[in-house]
Short mmCIF file of C-alpha atoms in Angstrom, two decimals:
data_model
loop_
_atom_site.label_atom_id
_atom_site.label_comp_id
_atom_site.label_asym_id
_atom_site.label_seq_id
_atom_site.Cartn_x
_atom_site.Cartn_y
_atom_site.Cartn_z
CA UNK A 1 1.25 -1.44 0.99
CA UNK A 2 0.55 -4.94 1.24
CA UNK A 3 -2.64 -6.31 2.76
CA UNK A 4 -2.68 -8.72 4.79
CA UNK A 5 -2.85 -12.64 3.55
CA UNK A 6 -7.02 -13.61 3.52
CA UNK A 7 -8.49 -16.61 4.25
CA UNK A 8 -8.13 -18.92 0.91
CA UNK A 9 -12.02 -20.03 1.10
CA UNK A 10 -14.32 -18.69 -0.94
CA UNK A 11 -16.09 -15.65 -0.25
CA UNK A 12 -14.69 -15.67 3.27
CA UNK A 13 -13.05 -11.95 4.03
CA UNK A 14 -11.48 -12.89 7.29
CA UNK A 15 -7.55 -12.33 7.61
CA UNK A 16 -5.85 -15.76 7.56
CA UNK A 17 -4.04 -17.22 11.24
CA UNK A 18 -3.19 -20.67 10.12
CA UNK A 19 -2.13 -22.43 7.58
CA UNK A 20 -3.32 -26.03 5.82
CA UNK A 21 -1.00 -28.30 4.52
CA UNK A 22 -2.37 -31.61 3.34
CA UNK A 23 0.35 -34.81 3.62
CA UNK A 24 -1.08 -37.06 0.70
CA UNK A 25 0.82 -40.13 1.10
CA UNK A 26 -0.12 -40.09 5.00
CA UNK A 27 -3.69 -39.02 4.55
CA UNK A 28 -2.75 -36.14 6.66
CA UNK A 29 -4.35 -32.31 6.87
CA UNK A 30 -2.32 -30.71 9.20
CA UNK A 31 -3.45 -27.00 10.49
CA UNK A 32 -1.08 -24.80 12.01
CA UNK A 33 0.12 -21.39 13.15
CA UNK A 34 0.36 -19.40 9.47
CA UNK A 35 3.41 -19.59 7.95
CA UNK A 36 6.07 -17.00 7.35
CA UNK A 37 5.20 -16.73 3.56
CA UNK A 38 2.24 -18.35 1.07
CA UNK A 39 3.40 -20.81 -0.39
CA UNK A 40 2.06 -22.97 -3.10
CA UNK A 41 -0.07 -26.29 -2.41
CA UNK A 42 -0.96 -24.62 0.82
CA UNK A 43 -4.13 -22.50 1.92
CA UNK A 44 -4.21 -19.68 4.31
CA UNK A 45 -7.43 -19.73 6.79
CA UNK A 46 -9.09 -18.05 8.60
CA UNK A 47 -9.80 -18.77 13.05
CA UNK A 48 -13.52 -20.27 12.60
CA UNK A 49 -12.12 -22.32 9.38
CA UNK A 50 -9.23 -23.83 10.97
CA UNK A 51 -10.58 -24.94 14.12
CA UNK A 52 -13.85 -26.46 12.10
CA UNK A 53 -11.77 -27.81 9.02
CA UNK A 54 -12.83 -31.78 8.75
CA UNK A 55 -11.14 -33.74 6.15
CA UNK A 56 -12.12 -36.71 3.94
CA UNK A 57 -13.06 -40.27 5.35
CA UNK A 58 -9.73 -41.81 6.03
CA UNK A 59 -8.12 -39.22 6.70
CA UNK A 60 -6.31 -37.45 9.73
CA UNK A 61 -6.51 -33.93 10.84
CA UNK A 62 -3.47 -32.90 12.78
CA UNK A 63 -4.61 -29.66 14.44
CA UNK A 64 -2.04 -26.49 15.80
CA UNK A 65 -3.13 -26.81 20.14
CA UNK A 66 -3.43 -23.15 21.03
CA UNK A 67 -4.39 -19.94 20.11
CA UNK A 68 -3.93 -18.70 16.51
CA UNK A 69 -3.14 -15.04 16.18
CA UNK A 70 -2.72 -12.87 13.37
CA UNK A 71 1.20 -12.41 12.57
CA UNK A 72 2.89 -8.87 13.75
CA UNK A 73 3.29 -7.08 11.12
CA UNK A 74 6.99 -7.42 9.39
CA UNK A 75 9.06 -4.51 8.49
CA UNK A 76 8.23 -4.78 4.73
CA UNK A 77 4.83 -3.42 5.82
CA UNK A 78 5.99 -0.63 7.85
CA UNK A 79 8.41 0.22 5.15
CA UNK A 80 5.50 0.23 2.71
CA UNK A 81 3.33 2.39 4.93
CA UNK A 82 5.92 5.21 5.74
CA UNK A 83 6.45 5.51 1.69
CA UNK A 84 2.95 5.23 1.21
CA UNK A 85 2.06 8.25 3.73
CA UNK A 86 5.23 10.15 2.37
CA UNK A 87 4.17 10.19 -1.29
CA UNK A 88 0.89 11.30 -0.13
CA UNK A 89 1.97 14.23 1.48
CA UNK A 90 4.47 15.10 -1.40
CA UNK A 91 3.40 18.40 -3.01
CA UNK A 92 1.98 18.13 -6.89
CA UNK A 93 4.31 19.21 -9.33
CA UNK A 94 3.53 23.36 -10.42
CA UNK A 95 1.20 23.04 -13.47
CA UNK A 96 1.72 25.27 -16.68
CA UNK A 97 -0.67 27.41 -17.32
CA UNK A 98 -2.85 27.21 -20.24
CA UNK A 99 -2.32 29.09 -23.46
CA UNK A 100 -5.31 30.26 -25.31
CA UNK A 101 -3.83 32.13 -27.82
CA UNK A 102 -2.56 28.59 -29.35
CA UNK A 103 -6.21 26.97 -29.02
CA UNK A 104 -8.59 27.62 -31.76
CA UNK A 105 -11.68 29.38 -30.40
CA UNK A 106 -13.71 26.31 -31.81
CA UNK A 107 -12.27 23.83 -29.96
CA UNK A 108 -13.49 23.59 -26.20
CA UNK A 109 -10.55 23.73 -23.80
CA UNK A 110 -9.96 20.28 -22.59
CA UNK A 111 -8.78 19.67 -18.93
CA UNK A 112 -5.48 17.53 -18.68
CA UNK A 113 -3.91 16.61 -16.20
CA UNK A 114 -2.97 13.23 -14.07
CA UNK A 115 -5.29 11.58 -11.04
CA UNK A 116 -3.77 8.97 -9.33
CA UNK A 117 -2.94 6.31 -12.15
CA UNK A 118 -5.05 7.35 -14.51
CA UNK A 119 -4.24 10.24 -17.39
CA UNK A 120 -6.80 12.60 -18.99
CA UNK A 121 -5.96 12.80 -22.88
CA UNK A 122 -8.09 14.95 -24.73
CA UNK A 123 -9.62 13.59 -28.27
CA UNK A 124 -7.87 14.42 -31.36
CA UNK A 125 -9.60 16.79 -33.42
#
């Protein structure tokens, strides 16, 4: 599932509401509701960041008059939830059971199997 878009300044974990675009040849930063998708040149933010964003001397800040709320969330992400919750309740494939009889008795057994994305592959002996 996809998480929701962050606020693009550092070390800030807030989820983004607006969105800065800067206007260079009017010395514009303009703040507004977040857009529909990232997109480059532009920087997601966060509430407290957007309303306190100050730009550089000469510059104008255009600021979004309202409330900024956190977009619904789209169908993509409800999509991605119900697969997410029906591959977790899928039963794991039957396992074969071990022969000993092929293992030499020096060898340990060694435990194989999957978790999550990540294989167990015993050493080569």
């Amino acid at each position: 599932m996809r998480s929701p878009r962050r606020c693009s300044r550092n070390g800030c974990p807030r989820q983004a509401v607006a969105t800065l675009t800067y206007v260079y040849n009017e010395s514009t930063a303009v703040v507004g509701p977040l857009a529909a998708f990232a997109e480059p040149h532009t920087y997601d933010l966060c509430e407290q960041h957007a309303r306190s964003l100050t730009a550089p001397r000469g510059w104008d800040v255009v600021r979004h008059e309202g409330e900024f709320e956190p977009p619904p969330p789209t169908t993509d992400d409800l999509v991605a939830l119900a697969e997410a919750v029906r591959e977790a309740a899928r039963p794991a494939p039957p396992r074969p059971p071990e022969d000993d009889q092929s293992r030499p008795q020096s060898q340990p057994p060694h435990q194989q199997g999957r978790r999550g994305h990540l294989r167990v592959i015993p050493p080569n002996h």
